[in-house]
Backbone as CSV, one residue per row, in Angstrom:
resi,resn,N_x,N_y,N_z,CA_x,CA_y,CA_z,C_x,C_y,C_z
1,MET,0.851,-1.179,0.000,0.000,0.000,0.000,0.887,1.229,0.000
2,ALA,0.642,2.125,-0.918,1.438,3.333,-1.034,0.973,4.376,-0.035
3,ALA,1.850,5.319,0.259,1.500,6.366,1.214,0.283,7.146,0.749
4,GLY,0.149,7.370,-0.557,-1.005,8.077,-1.079,-2.298,7.341,-0.806
5,ASP,-2.263,5.992,-0.850,-3.454,5.202,-0.567,-3.921,5.427,0.862
6,LEU,-2.960,5.601,1.757,-3.318,5.800,3.153,-4.067,7.111,3.341
7,LEU,-3.689,8.111,2.560,-4.292,9.416,2.731,-5.598,9.566,1.968
8,LEU,-5.694,8.926,0.796,-6.826,9.184,-0.065,-7.744,7.990,-0.245
9,GLY,-7.424,6.855,0.329,-8.209,5.645,0.136,-9.561,5.733,0.814
10,PRO,-10.383,4.702,0.592,-11.713,4.693,1.196,-11.614,4.554,2.704
11,PRO,-12.690,4.881,3.421,-12.660,4.711,4.868,-12.463,3.244,5.212
12,PRO,-11.887,2.953,6.368,-11.610,1.561,6.717,-12.886,0.745,6.813
13,GLY,-12.756,-0.530,6.467,-13.899,-1.439,6.546,-14.031,-2.021,7.935
14,TRP,-15.057,-2.837,8.101,-15.322,-3.458,9.403,-14.163,-4.313,9.854
15,ALA,-13.536,-5.014,8.914,-12.422,-5.881,9.286,-11.294,-5.057,9.888
16,ASN,-11.065,-3.857,9.359,-9.999,-3.020,9.894,-10.270,-2.602,11.327
17,PHE,-11.560,-2.371,11.677,-11.878,-2.027,13.058,-11.429,-3.145,13.975
18,ARG,-11.708,-4.387,13.576,-11.339,-5.542,14.382,-9.826,-5.652,14.482
19,LEU,-9.160,-5.531,13.341,-7.711,-5.645,13.339,-7.076,-4.550,14.179
20,GLU,-7.569,-3.337,14.025,-7.004,-2.236,14.799,-7.259,-2.419,16.282
21,ALA,-8.447,-2.888,16.641,-8.758,-3.122,18.052,-7.840,-4.210,18.607
22,LEU,-7.583,-5.232,17.793,-6.676,-6.288,18.251,-5.280,-5.735,18.446
23,ARG,-4.841,-4.920,17.467,-3.509,-4.334,17.588,-3.412,-3.472,18.838
24,LYS,-4.424,-2.633,19.049,-4.402,-1.759,20.225,-4.439,-2.574,21.507
25,GLY,-5.235,-3.617,21.522,-5.314,-4.466,22.707,-3.978,-5.097,23.015
26,ASN,-3.302,-5.556,21.951,-1.990,-6.167,22.150,-0.982,-5.142,22.623
27,ARG,-1.049,-3.933,22.087,-0.108,-2.897,22.501,-0.356,-2.456,23.932
28,GLU,-1.594,-2.553,24.367,-1.924,-2.068,25.704,-1.723,-3.134,26.765
29,GLY,-1.151,-4.267,26.396,-0.848,-5.233,27.436,-1.201,-6.650,27.070
30,GLY,-1.831,-6.916,25.911,-2.178,-8.271,25.524,-0.945,-9.110,25.268
31,SER,0.071,-8.533,24.698,1.328,-9.229,24.493,2.435,-8.206,24.590
32,GLY,3.640,-8.676,24.675,4.752,-7.748,24.817,4.868,-7.291,26.253
33,SER,5.682,-6.308,26.432,5.959,-5.825,27.770,4.797,-5.019,28.330
34,CYS,4.442,-5.311,29.552,3.401,-4.538,30.237,4.037,-3.506,31.151
35,GLU,5.340,-3.591,31.277,6.008,-2.680,32.194,6.188,-1.322,31.548
36,PRO,6.100,-0.274,32.318,6.321,1.041,31.747,7.731,1.151,31.208
37,ALA,7.870,1.953,30.183,9.174,2.097,29.558,9.678,3.518,29.753
38,VAL,10.928,3.636,30.020,11.558,4.940,30.042,12.536,4.916,28.888
39,ALA,12.231,5.712,27.887,13.075,5.730,26.700,13.130,7.152,26.186
40,ALA,13.249,7.272,24.869,13.421,8.578,24.254,12.287,9.540,24.598
41,GLY,11.133,9.023,24.943,10.001,9.880,25.273,10.120,10.476,26.660
42,GLY,11.027,9.970,27.456,11.210,10.496,28.789,10.231,9.918,29.783
43,PRO,10.332,10.300,31.042,9.503,9.747,32.096,8.014,9.992,31.913
44,ALA,7.613,11.100,31.296,6.184,11.375,31.140,5.514,10.306,30.297
45,MET,6.134,9.910,29.195,5.547,8.892,28.330,5.702,7.498,28.925
46,ALA,6.614,7.329,29.854,6.835,6.021,30.469,5.584,5.509,31.164
47,LYS,4.741,6.406,31.609,3.518,6.008,32.294,2.480,5.458,31.338
48,PHE,2.592,5.786,30.046,1.538,5.478,29.102,1.904,4.480,28.019
49,LEU,3.168,4.354,27.675,3.585,3.521,26.553,4.521,2.416,27.010
50,SER,4.346,1.238,26.422,5.254,0.131,26.729,6.555,0.313,25.945
51,GLN,7.573,-0.398,26.349,8.846,-0.334,25.632,8.665,-0.810,24.197
52,ASP,7.823,-1.820,23.980,7.558,-2.312,22.623,6.936,-1.217,21.756
53,GLN,5.984,-0.464,22.309,5.364,0.626,21.555,6.401,1.688,21.199
54,ILE,7.191,2.085,22.182,8.202,3.121,21.946,9.191,2.663,20.883
55,ASN,9.608,1.400,20.946,10.540,0.877,19.940,9.914,0.902,18.548
56,GLU,8.648,0.482,18.451,7.951,0.485,17.163,7.831,1.909,16.626
57,TYR,7.454,2.843,17.480,7.311,4.229,17.059,8.661,4.803,16.614
58,LYS,9.715,4.473,17.354,11.053,4.983,17.025,11.516,4.460,15.672
59,GLU,11.242,3.186,15.417,11.649,2.589,14.141,10.977,3.308,12.970
60,CYS,9.689,3.534,13.068,8.954,4.222,12.001,9.397,5.683,11.900
61,PHE,9.533,6.343,13.037,9.975,7.736,13.072,11.327,7.872,12.358
62,SER,12.219,6.927,12.608,13.563,6.970,12.024,13.541,6.869,10.504
63,LEU,12.543,6.162,9.964,12.445,6.040,8.505,12.165,7.389,7.844
64,TYR,11.510,8.286,8.567,11.186,9.601,8.025,12.156,10.682,8.504
65,ASP,13.075,10.308,9.363,14.122,11.221,9.827,15.277,11.105,8.831
66,LYS,15.065,11.674,7.653,15.970,11.455,6.518,17.394,11.968,6.771
67,GLN,17.533,13.029,7.539,18.860,13.580,7.820,19.444,13.040,9.121
68,GLN,18.748,12.125,9.739,19.176,11.484,10.996,19.565,12.509,12.057
69,ARG,18.645,13.493,12.259,18.864,14.530,13.272,17.907,14.383,14.442
70,GLY,17.112,13.282,14.439,16.147,13.089,15.513,14.893,13.911,15.326
71,LYS,14.617,14.337,14.080,13.440,15.151,13.793,12.814,14.702,12.482
72,ILE,11.472,14.858,12.405,10.784,14.637,11.140,10.088,15.928,10.750
73,LYS,9.783,16.041,9.468,9.077,17.224,8.984,7.614,17.131,9.396
74,ALA,7.041,18.274,9.701,5.628,18.332,10.096,4.728,17.787,8.989
75,VAL,5.115,17.996,7.734,4.291,17.522,6.616,4.254,15.991,6.545
76,ASP,5.204,15.311,7.186,5.234,13.845,7.197,4.482,13.244,8.381
77,LEU,4.010,14.073,9.298,3.411,13.571,10.528,2.221,12.645,10.265
78,MET,1.309,13.030,9.386,0.130,12.196,9.149,0.520,10.826,8.604
79,VAL,1.445,10.781,7.676,1.868,9.507,7.086,2.498,8.612,8.146
80,VAL,3.368,9.173,8.979,4.022,8.385,10.027,2.979,7.842,11.009
81,MET,2.025,8.681,11.392,0.983,8.244,12.333,0.148,7.122,11.727
82,ARG,-0.197,7.260,10.462,-1.014,6.227,9.808,-0.225,4.940,9.602
83,CYS,1.059,5.047,9.371,1.897,3.845,9.264,1.884,3.051,10.567
84,LEU,1.657,3.732,11.670,1.646,3.093,12.979,0.238,2.711,13.439
85,GLY,-0.738,2.815,12.542,-2.077,2.334,12.866,-3.047,3.386,13.361
86,ALA,-2.601,4.632,13.536,-3.516,5.694,13.941,-4.262,6.176,12.692
87,SER,-5.378,6.853,12.896,-6.182,7.337,11.770,-6.519,8.815,11.930
88,PRO,-5.505,9.672,12.009,-5.810,11.087,12.193,-6.349,11.722,10.914
89,THR,-7.232,12.686,11.082,-7.695,13.486,9.950,-6.683,14.615,9.751
90,PRO,-6.699,15.258,8.582,-5.800,16.411,8.405,-6.028,17.490,9.474
91,GLY,-7.285,17.701,9.860,-7.587,18.685,10.900,-6.986,18.303,12.251
92,GLU,-7.040,17.010,12.578,-6.455,16.556,13.845,-4.939,16.739,13.833
93,VAL,-4.308,16.444,12.707,-2.856,16.619,12.604,-2.510,18.096,12.786
94,GLN,-3.264,18.964,12.126,-3.025,20.406,12.260,-3.189,20.854,13.704
95,GLN,-4.190,20.319,14.384,-4.424,20.663,15.791,-3.250,20.208,16.671
96,HIS,-2.762,18.991,16.421,-1.602,18.502,17.181,-0.409,19.432,16.985
97,LEU,-0.176,19.830,15.734,0.962,20.704,15.444,0.793,22.060,16.132
98,GLN,-0.412,22.619,16.062,-0.667,23.915,16.704,-0.484,23.831,18.212
99,THR,-0.948,22.742,18.807,-0.817,22.563,20.256,0.647,22.630,20.682
100,HIS,1.523,22.127,19.822,2.950,22.099,20.156,3.728,23.248,19.513
101,GLY,3.001,24.218,18.957,3.644,25.399,18.385,4.489,25.108,17.161
102,ILE,4.060,24.154,16.353,4.816,23.774,15.163,3.989,24.133,13.936
103,ASP,4.596,24.872,13.000,3.845,25.185,11.782,4.071,24.093,10.737
104,ARG,3.319,24.166,9.625,3.360,23.117,8.597,4.762,22.923,8.012
105,ASN,5.584,23.950,8.049,6.939,23.851,7.490,7.975,23.496,8.546
106,GLY,7.517,23.268,9.772,8.437,22.995,10.870,8.820,21.535,10.996
107,GLU,9.447,21.223,12.096,9.892,19.864,12.405,9.489,19.527,13.835
108,LEU,9.425,18.234,14.122,9.159,17.830,15.495,10.106,16.715,15.895
109,ASP,10.473,16.707,17.185,11.385,15.689,17.679,10.597,14.462,18.143
110,PHE,11.326,13.417,18.512,10.690,12.150,18.857,9.832,12.265,20.117
111,SER,10.263,13.017,21.093,9.503,13.192,22.324,8.132,13.824,22.030
112,THR,8.123,14.851,21.187,6.858,15.493,20.800,5.993,14.506,20.025
113,PHE,6.621,13.739,19.142,5.894,12.742,18.359,5.227,11.716,19.275
114,LEU,5.942,11.246,20.296,5.356,10.282,21.239,4.124,10.867,21.935
115,THR,4.231,12.106,22.332,3.101,12.763,22.994,1.906,12.843,22.048
116,ILE,2.147,13.221,20.809,1.073,13.326,19.816,0.442,11.957,19.571
117,MET,1.254,10.923,19.421,0.728,9.575,19.189,-0.113,9.112,20.374
118,HIS,0.353,9.380,21.577,-0.394,8.979,22.762,-1.771,9.643,22.780
119,ILE,-1.811,10.937,22.517,-3.082,11.675,22.506,-3.999,11.131,21.414
120,GLN,-3.453,10.895,20.225,-4.262,10.421,19.105,-4.855,9.045,19.385
121,ILE,-4.052,8.149,19.895,-4.530,6.785,20.166,-5.593,6.803,21.258
122,LYS,-5.409,7.660,22.250,-6.410,7.772,23.319,-7.755,8.236,22.785
123,GLN,-7.741,9.148,21.812,-9.009,9.702,21.328,-9.676,8.818,20.273
124,GLU,-8.941,7.887,19.679,-9.552,6.979,18.705,-10.183,5.819,19.456
125,ASP,-11.420,5.570,19.181,-12.151,4.522,19.871,-12.878,3.657,18.848
126,PRO,-12.360,2.454,18.562,-13.006,1.613,17.548,-14.440,1.243,17.912
127,LYS,-14.734,1.100,19.195,-16.101,0.753,19.591,-17.075,1.849,19.174
128,LYS,-16.684,3.100,19.391,-17.556,4.210,19.040,-17.746,4.283,17.524
129,GLU,-16.676,4.056,16.771,-16.768,4.115,15.309,-17.673,3.016,14.764
130,ILE,-17.564,1.817,15.294,-18.418,0.714,14.841,-19.866,1.000,15.204
131,LEU,-20.094,1.499,16.404,-21.453,1.822,16.833,-22.084,2.858,15.900
132,LEU,-21.338,3.893,15.540,-21.866,4.901,14.636,-22.227,4.297,13.286
133,ALA,-21.381,3.404,12.776,-21.667,2.749,11.498,-22.925,1.895,11.594
134,MET,-23.089,1.179,12.696,-24.272,0.333,12.859,-25.525,1.176,13.052
135,LEU,-25.422,2.288,13.760,-26.580,3.169,13.951,-27.056,3.738,12.611
136,MET,-26.117,4.015,11.718,-26.499,4.526,10.407,-27.276,3.470,9.621
137,ALA,-26.989,2.193,9.863,-27.693,1.119,9.168,-29.058,0.838,9.794
138,ASP,-29.232,1.212,11.053,-30.478,0.931,11.778,-31.384,2.165,11.741
139,LYS,-32.078,2.303,10.631,-32.926,3.491,10.418,-34.064,3.577,11.430
140,GLU,-34.558,2.414,11.880,-35.703,2.400,12.799,-35.285,2.433,14.274
141,LYS,-33.999,2.494,14.533,-33.452,2.587,15.901,-33.949,1.456,16.798
142,LYS,-33.805,0.221,16.302,-34.267,-0.963,17.038,-33.204,-1.491,18.009
143,GLY,-31.961,-1.080,17.813,-30.892,-1.585,18.677,-30.219,-2.826,18.127
144,TYR,-30.649,-3.258,16.970,-30.021,-4.412,16.329,-30.146,-4.258,14.814
145,ILE,-29.389,-5.068,14.112,-29.427,-5.130,12.661,-29.503,-6.604,12.294
146,MET,-30.198,-6.928,11.243,-30.297,-8.326,10.823,-28.946,-8.768,10.268
147,ALA,-28.572,-10.019,10.549,-27.285,-10.555,10.098,-27.154,-10.454,8.583
148,SER,-28.254,-10.694,7.869,-28.202,-10.626,6.400,-27.870,-9.203,5.930
149,GLU,-28.403,-8.194,6.614,-28.122,-6.807,6.256,-26.669,-6.456,6.590
150,LEU,-26.201,-6.925,7.746,-24.808,-6.696,8.121,-23.883,-7.352,7.113
151,ARG,-24.197,-8.594,6.709,-23.382,-9.305,5.720,-23.304,-8.486,4.431
152,SER,-24.433,-7.993,3.987,-24.483,-7.216,2.753,-23.592,-5.981,2.847
153,LYS,-23.685,-5.267,3.971,-22.880,-4.059,4.148,-21.390,-4.389,4.216
154,LEU,-21.033,-5.455,4.908,-19.627,-5.843,5.029,-19.026,-6.226,3.678
155,MET,-19.859,-6.742,2.790,-19.360,-7.200,1.494,-19.412,-6.114,0.420
156,LYS,-20.094,-4.999,0.700,-20.264,-3.968,-0.329,-19.627,-2.629,0.011
157,LEU,-19.435,-2.325,1.295,-18.961,-1.005,1.687,-17.526,-1.032,2.190
158,GLY,-16.847,0.107,2.078,-15.488,0.235,2.601,-14.556,-0.796,1.994
159,GLU,-13.750,-1.407,2.829,-12.914,-2.515,2.369,-13.799,-3.741,2.348
160,LYS,-14.217,-4.128,1.177,-15.190,-5.203,1.015,-14.627,-6.530,1.504
161,LEU,-15.392,-7.204,2.358,-15.001,-8.520,2.841,-15.526,-9.587,1.890
162,THR,-14.845,-10.714,1.848,-15.324,-11.835,1.058,-16.398,-12.576,1.850
163,HIS,-17.105,-13.464,1.164,-18.137,-14.269,1.815,-17.512,-15.064,2.972
164,LYS,-16.324,-15.653,2.730,-15.652,-16.442,3.761,-15.233,-15.576,4.949
165,GLU,-14.736,-14.371,4.693,-14.336,-13.481,5.785,-15.528,-13.116,6.667
166,VAL,-16.678,-12.877,6.033,-17.886,-12.568,6.810,-18.308,-13.799,7.605
167,ASP,-18.246,-14.983,6.974,-18.575,-16.222,7.686,-17.680,-16.388,8.916
168,ASP,-16.384,-16.149,8.734,-15.435,-16.290,9.848,-15.747,-15.285,10.962
169,LEU,-16.049,-14.036,10.581,-16.383,-13.011,11.563,-17.656,-13.389,12.323
170,PHE,-18.675,-13.859,11.603,-19.926,-14.265,12.233,-19.697,-15.448,13.165
171,LYS,-18.868,-16.385,12.728,-18.585,-17.560,13.553,-17.896,-17.133,14.850
172,GLU,-16.916,-16.273,14.719,-16.174,-15.801,15.892,-17.074,-15.027,16.857
173,ALA,-18.026,-14.275,16.311,-18.920,-13.469,17.141,-20.210,-14.213,17.503
174,ASN,-20.283,-15.507,17.155,-21.470,-16.337,17.435,-22.755,-15.724,16.877
175,ILE,-22.705,-15.319,15.622,-23.868,-14.728,14.963,-24.467,-15.772,14.030
176,GLU,-25.748,-16.023,14.206,-26.464,-16.940,13.307,-26.677,-16.231,11.970
177,PRO,-26.518,-16.951,10.839,-26.652,-16.311,9.518,-27.983,-15.579,9.314
178,ASN,-29.058,-16.049,9.937,-30.357,-15.401,9.768,-30.828,-14.704,11.045
179,GLY,-29.906,-14.471,11.967,-30.282,-13.897,13.253,-30.162,-12.387,13.299
180,ARG,-30.374,-11.888,14.505,-30.239,-10.462,14.779,-28.866,-10.209,15.383
181,VAL,-28.311,-9.052,15.083,-27.017,-8.666,15.631,-27.244,-7.439,16.498
182,LYS,-27.121,-7.619,17.818,-27.258,-6.487,18.737,-25.930,-5.738,18.774
183,TYR,-26.021,-4.417,18.673,-24.813,-3.589,18.595,-23.829,-3.868,19.712
184,ASP,-24.314,-3.725,20.954,-23.391,-3.794,22.090,-22.680,-5.135,22.162
185,GLU,-23.402,-6.228,21.943,-22.773,-7.552,22.001,-21.762,-7.735,20.872
186,PHE,-22.152,-7.323,19.670,-21.278,-7.472,18.507,-19.993,-6.670,18.695
187,ILE,-20.130,-5.420,19.087,-18.966,-4.553,19.271,-18.049,-5.118,20.345
188,HIS,-18.629,-5.586,21.440,-17.825,-6.163,22.515,-17.030,-7.367,22.002
189,LYS,-17.689,-8.228,21.246,-17.027,-9.452,20.768,-15.916,-9.165,19.777
190,ILE,-16.131,-8.236,18.851,-15.110,-8.023,17.823,-13.986,-7.100,18.253
191,THR,-14.149,-6.433,19.384,-13.062,-5.540,19.838,-12.282,-6.132,21.022
192,LEU,-12.586,-7.359,21.394,-11.791,-8.000,22.442,-10.383,-8.230,21.929
193,PRO,-9.356,-8.021,22.757,-7.996,-8.312,22.324,-7.850,-9.819,22.045
194,ALA,-6.978,-10.127,21.108,-6.709,-11.526,20.801,-6.079,-12.188,22.023
195,GLN,-6.428,-13.448,22.240,-5.852,-14.162,23.373,-4.391,-14.465,23.085
196,ASP,-3.567,-14.322,24.093,-2.144,-14.596,23.969,-1.876,-15.941,24.603
197,TYR,-1.692,-16.950,23.782,-1.512,-18.317,24.303,-0.081,-18.595,24.660
């Protein structure tokens, strides 16, 4: 996937919500180190990010630190954040930059980047996004959607899922092919972190 696809592609599909929730769950303690990390982000970020997260962020940050000065260009911030699984809008990126007194032509160091990533990840909530998508499908506000309607939407909208992918998702969430899908139960099931065996 090219960087342009990340910026201009269609909104993420249902499968991406699940994958992102799994990734976030794993980063927040499902696997890897659960101990706080003190690294380039300093003690403030140590309370919020694991050493694995900081290492992953540093690796990606370094790819865009072309002059190896410990800084990236502000114009690259959105791409770097999206490479790491965040989904900031251009407005959110601009707000992050303004909060830290950085203009579009400026640069930011790794410590500032860690702070921005922490704030962005905290404000992104896959459960809320899935709920909004399901509410849009439930015109009569019944609190559920028919499995057949959900299947249709998953296969036609956003990143289209295959018939088998929908079957697998339904199986994992214990959804009967002709049953009702209650929002709260469905969202809870698909956003649980993957089990670490």
